[in-house]
PDB file of C-alpha atoms in Angstrom:
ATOM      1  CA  UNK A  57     101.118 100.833  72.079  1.00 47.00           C
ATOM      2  CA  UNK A  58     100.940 101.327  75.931  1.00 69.00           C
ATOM      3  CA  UNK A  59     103.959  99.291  78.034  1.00 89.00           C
ATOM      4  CA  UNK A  60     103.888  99.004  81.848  1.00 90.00           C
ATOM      5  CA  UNK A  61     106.769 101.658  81.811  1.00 90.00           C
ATOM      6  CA  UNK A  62     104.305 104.123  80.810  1.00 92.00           C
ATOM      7  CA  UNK A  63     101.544 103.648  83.484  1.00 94.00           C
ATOM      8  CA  UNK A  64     101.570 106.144  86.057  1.00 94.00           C
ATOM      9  CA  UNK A  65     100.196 105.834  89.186  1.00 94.00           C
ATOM     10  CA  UNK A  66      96.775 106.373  88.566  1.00 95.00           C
ATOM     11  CA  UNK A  67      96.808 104.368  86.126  1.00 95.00           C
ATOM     12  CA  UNK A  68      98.710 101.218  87.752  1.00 95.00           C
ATOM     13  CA  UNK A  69      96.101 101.265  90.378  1.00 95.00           C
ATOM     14  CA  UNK A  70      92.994 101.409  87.914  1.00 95.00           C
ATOM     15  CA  UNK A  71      94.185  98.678  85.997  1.00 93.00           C
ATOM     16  CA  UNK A  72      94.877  96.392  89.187  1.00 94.00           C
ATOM     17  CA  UNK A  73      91.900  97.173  90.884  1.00 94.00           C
ATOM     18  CA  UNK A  74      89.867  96.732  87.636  1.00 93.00           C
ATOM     19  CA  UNK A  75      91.276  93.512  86.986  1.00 92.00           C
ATOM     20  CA  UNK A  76      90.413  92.339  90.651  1.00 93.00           C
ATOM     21  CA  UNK A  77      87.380  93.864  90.072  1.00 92.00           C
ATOM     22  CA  UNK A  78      86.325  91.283  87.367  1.00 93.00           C
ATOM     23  CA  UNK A  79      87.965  88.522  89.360  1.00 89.00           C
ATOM     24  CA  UNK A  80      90.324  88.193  85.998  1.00 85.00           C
ATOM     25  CA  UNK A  81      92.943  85.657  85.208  1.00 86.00           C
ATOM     26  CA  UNK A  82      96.325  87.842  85.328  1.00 83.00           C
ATOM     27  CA  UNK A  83      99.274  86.862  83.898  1.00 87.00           C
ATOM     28  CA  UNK A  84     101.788  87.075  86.954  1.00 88.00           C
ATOM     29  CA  UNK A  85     103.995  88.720  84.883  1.00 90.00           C
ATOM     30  CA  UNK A  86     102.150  91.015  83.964  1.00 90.00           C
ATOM     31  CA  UNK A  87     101.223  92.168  88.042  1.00 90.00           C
ATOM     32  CA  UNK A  88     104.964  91.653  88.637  1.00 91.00           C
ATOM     33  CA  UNK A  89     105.836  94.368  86.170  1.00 93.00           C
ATOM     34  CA  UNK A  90     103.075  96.672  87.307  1.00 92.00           C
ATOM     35  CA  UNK A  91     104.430  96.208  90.576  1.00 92.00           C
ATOM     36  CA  UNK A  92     107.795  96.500  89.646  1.00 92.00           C
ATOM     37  CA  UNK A  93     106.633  99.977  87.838  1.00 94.00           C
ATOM     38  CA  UNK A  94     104.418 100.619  90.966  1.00 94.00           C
ATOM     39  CA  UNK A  95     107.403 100.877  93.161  1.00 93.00           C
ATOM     40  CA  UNK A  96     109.148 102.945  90.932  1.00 93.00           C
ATOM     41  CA  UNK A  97     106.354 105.805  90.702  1.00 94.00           C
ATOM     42  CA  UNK A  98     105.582 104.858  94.379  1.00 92.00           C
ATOM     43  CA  UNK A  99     105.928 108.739  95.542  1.00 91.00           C
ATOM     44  CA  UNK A 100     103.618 109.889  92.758  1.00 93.00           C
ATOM     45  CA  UNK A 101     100.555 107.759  94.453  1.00 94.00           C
ATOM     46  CA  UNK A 102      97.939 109.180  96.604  1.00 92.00           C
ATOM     47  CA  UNK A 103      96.428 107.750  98.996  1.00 91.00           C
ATOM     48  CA  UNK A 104      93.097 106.342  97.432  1.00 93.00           C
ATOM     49  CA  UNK A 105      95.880 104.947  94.388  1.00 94.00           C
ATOM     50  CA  UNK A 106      97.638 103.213  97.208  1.00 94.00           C
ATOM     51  CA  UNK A 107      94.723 101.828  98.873  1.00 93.00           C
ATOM     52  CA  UNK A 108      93.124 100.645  95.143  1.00 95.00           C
ATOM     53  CA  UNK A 109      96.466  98.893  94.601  1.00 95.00           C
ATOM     54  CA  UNK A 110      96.794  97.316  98.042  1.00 94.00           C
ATOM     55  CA  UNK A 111      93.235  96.299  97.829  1.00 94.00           C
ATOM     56  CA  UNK A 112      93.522  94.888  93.879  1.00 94.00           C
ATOM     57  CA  UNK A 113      96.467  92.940  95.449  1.00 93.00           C
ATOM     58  CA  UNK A 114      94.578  91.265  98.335  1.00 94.00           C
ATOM     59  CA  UNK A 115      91.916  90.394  96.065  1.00 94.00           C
ATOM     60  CA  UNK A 116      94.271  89.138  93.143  1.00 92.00           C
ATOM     61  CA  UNK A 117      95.424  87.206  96.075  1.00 90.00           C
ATOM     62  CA  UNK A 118      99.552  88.267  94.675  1.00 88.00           C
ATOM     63  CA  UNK A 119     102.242  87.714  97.105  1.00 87.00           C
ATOM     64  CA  UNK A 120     103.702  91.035  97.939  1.00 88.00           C
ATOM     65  CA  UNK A 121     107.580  91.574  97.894  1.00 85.00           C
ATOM     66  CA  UNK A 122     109.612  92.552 100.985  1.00 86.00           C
ATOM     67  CA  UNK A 123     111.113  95.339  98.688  1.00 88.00           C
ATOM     68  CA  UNK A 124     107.701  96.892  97.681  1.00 89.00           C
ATOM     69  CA  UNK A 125     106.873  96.575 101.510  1.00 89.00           C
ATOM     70  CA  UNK A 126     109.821  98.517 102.464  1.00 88.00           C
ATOM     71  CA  UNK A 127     109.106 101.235  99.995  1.00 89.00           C
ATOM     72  CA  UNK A 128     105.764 101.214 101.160  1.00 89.00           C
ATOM     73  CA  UNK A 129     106.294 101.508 104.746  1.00 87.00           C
ATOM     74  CA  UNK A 130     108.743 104.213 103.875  1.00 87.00           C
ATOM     75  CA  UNK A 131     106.339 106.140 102.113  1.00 88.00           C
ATOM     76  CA  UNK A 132     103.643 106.244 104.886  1.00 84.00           C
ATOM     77  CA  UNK A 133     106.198 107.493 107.091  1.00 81.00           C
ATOM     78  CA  UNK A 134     106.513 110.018 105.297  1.00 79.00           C
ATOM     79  CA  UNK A 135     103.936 111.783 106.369  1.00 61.00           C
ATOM     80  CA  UNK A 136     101.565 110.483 103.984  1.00 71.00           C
ATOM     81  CA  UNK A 137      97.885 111.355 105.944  1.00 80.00           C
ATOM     82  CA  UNK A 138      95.279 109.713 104.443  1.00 86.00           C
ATOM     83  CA  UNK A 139      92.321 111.588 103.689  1.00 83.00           C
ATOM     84  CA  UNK A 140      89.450 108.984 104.500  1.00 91.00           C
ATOM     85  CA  UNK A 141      89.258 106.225 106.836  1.00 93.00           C
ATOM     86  CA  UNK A 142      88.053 104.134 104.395  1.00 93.00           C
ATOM     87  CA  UNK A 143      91.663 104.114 102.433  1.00 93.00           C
ATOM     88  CA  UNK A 144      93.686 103.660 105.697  1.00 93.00           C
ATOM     89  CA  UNK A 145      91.085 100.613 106.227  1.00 95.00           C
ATOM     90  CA  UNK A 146      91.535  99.175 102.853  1.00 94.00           C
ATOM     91  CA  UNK A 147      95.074  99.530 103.262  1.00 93.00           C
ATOM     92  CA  UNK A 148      95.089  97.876 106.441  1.00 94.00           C
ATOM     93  CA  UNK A 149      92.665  95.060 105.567  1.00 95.00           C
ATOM     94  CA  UNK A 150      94.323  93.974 102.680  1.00 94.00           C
ATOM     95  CA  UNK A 151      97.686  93.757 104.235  1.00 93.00           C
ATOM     96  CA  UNK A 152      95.847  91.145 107.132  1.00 94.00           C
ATOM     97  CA  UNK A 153      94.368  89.394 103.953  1.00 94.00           C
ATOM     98  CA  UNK A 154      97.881  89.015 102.586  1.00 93.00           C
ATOM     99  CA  UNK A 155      99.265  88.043 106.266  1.00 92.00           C
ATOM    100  CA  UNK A 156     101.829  90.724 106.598  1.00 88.00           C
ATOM    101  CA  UNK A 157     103.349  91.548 109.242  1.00 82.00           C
ATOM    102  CA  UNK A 158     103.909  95.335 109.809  1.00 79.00           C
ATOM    103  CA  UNK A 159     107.173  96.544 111.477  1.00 75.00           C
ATOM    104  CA  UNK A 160     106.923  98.918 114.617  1.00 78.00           C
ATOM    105  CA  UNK A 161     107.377 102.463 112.846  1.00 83.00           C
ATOM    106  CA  UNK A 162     104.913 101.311 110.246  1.00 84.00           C
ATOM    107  CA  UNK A 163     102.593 100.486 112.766  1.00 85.00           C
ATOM    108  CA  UNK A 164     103.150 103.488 114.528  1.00 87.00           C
ATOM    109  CA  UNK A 165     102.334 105.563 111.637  1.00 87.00           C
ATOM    110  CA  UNK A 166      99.453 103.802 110.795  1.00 88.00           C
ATOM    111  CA  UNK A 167      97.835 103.897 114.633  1.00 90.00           C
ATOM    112  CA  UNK A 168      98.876 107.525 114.462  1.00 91.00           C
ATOM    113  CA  UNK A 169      96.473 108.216 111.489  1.00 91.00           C
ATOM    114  CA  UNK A 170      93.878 106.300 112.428  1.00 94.00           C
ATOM    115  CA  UNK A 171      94.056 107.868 116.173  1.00 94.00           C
ATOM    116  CA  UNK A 172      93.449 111.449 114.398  1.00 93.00           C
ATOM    117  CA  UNK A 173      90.419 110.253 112.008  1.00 95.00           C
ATOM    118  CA  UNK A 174      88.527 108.134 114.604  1.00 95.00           C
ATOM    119  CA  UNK A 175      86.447 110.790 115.500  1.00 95.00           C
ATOM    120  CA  UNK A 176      84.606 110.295 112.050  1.00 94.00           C
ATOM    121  CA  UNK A 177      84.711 106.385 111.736  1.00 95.00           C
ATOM    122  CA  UNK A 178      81.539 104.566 111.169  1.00 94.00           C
ATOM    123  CA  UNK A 179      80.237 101.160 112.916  1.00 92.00           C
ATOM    124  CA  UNK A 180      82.062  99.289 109.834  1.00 93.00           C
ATOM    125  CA  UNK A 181      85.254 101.373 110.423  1.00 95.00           C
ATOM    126  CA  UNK A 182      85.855 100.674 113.713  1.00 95.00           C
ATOM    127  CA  UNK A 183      85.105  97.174 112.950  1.00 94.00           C
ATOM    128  CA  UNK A 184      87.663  96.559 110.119  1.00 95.00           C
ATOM    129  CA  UNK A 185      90.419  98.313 111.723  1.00 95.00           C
ATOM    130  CA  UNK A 186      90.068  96.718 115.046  1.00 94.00           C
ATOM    131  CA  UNK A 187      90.060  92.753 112.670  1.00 94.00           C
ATOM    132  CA  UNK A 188      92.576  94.029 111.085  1.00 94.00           C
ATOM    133  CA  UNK A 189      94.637  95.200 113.042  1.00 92.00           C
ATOM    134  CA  UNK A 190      94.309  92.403 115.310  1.00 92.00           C
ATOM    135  CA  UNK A 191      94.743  89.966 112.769  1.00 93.00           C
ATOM    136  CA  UNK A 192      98.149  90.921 112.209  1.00 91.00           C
ATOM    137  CA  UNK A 193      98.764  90.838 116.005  1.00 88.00           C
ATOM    138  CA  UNK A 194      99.526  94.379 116.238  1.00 88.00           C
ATOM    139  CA  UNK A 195      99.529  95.412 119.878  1.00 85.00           C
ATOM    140  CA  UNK A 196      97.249  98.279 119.323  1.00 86.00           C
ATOM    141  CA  UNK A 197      98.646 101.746 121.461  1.00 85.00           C
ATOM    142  CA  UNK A 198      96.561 102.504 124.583  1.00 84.00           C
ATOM    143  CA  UNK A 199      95.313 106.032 123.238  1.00 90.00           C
ATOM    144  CA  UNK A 200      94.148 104.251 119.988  1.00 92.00           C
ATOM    145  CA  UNK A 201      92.017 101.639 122.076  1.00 89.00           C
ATOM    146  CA  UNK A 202      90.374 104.544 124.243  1.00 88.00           C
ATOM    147  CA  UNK A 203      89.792 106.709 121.688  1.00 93.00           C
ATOM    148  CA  UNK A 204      88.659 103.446 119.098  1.00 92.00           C
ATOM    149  CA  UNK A 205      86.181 102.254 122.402  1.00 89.00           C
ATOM    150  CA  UNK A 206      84.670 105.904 122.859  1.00 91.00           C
ATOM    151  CA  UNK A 207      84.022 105.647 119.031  1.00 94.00           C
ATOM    152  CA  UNK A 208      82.132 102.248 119.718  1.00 91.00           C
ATOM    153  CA  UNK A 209      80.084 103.582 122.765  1.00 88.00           C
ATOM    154  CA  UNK A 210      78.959 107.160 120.461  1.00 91.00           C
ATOM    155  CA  UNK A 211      77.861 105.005 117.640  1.00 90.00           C
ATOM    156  CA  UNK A 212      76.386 102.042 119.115  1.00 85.00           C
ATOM    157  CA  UNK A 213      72.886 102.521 118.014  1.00 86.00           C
ATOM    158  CA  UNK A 214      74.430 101.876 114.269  1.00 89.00           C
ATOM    159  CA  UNK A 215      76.245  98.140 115.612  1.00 88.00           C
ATOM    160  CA  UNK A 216      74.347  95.108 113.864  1.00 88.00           C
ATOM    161  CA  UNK A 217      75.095  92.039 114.830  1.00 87.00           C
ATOM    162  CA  UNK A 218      77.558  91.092 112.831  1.00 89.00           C
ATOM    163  CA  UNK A 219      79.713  94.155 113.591  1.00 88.00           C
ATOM    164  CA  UNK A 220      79.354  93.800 117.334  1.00 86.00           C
ATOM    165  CA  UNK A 221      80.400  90.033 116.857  1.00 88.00           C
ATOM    166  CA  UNK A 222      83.313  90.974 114.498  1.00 89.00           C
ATOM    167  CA  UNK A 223      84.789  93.174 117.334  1.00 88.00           C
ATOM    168  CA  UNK A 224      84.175  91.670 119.735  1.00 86.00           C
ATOM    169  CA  UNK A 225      86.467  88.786 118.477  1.00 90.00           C
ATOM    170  CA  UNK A 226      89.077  91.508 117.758  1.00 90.00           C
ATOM    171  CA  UNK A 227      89.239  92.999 120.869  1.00 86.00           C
ATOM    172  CA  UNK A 228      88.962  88.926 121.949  1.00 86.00           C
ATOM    173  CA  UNK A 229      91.937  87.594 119.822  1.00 88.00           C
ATOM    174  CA  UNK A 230      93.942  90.956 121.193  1.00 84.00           C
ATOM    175  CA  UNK A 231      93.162  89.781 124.806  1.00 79.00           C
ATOM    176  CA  UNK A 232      90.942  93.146 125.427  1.00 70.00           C
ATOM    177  CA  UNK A 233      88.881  93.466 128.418  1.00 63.00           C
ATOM    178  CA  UNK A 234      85.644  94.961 127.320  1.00 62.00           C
ATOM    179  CA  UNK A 235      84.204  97.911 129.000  1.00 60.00           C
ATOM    180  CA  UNK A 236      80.957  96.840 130.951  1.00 63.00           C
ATOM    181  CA  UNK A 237      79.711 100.325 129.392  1.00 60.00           C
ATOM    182  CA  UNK A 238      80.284  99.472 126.384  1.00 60.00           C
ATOM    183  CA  UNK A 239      78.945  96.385 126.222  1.00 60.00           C
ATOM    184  CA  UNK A 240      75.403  97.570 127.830  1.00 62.00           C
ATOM    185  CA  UNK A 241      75.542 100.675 125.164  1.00 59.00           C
ATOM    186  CA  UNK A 242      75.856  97.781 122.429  1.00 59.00           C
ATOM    187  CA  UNK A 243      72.978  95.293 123.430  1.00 58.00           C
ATOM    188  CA  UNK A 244      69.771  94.947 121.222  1.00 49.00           C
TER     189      UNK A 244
END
């Protein structure tokens, strides 16, 4: 018979992300020895695994531990690039749903990462990385914004409504100005 000491990464974030998935009753036990094991195997994840996990644990609505955060944080510094926006947004979302606060090399790394994939970010990309990232407060770095705002103004034609409105109260709630430009680029 399987035991959580014999999951391996892949495998830990499957089985969190499934059982999120089906918005299942999980015995906290049981997620506090996955992410007990999770923390152990932490350098064997990828970065889709981490984002599935971080994700499963946003939506299992699990309080995270300050240990598993530190490991965490350590292993994005470590020069852990993520291969698709879309897990570096997950990641990021799901640590604003949980209300976590990241520390200043974490968000460094992160803001790093995203400044050298913006180039291929979508309407929704640019959207959920500017909430998120603003609803953990995170004083976004200048080079970011520009580069995030050029983004915005290049795919403009693909803003609906609700993504303009969505970051528009990001860039609000971080006390943005907003480009005249790129406001006129984004009306209907």
């Amino acid at each position: 018979a399987a035991t959580v000491g014999s999951f391996n990464p892949q495998e830990i974030s499957n089985f969190l992300w499934a059982m999120a998935k089906m918005n299942a009753t999980v015995d906290v036990g049981l997620v506090e020895a996955m992410m007990a094991r999770a923390r152990e195997t932490l350098s064997g994840f990828n970065t889709q695994g981490v984002a599935m996990l971080m994700w499963a644990l946003a939506q299992l609505k699990f309080p995270v531990d300050k240990g598993f955060l530190g490991a965490l944080e350590s292993w994005v510094q470590e020069s852990r690039d993520f291969s698709k926006p879309q897990e570096l947004i997950n990641v990021l979302c799901s640590l604003a749903k949980m209300d976590i606060t990241l520390s200043g090399a974490w968000v460094d790394a992160m803001q790093k990462q995203a400044l050298a994939m913006v180039r291929s970010f979508h309407a929704q990309d640019i959207c959920q990385l500017m909430w998120a990232l603003a609803k953990m407060e995170v004083v976004v770095h200048g080079e970011l914004l520009r580069a995030v705002m050029k983004r915005t103004t290049q795919t403009s034609s693909s803003f609906g409504a609700q993504s303009i409105s969505n970051l528009l109260w990001a860039l609000a709630k971080m006390e943005e100005r907003v480009d005249p430009v790129l406001l006129g680029a984004m009306q209907w």
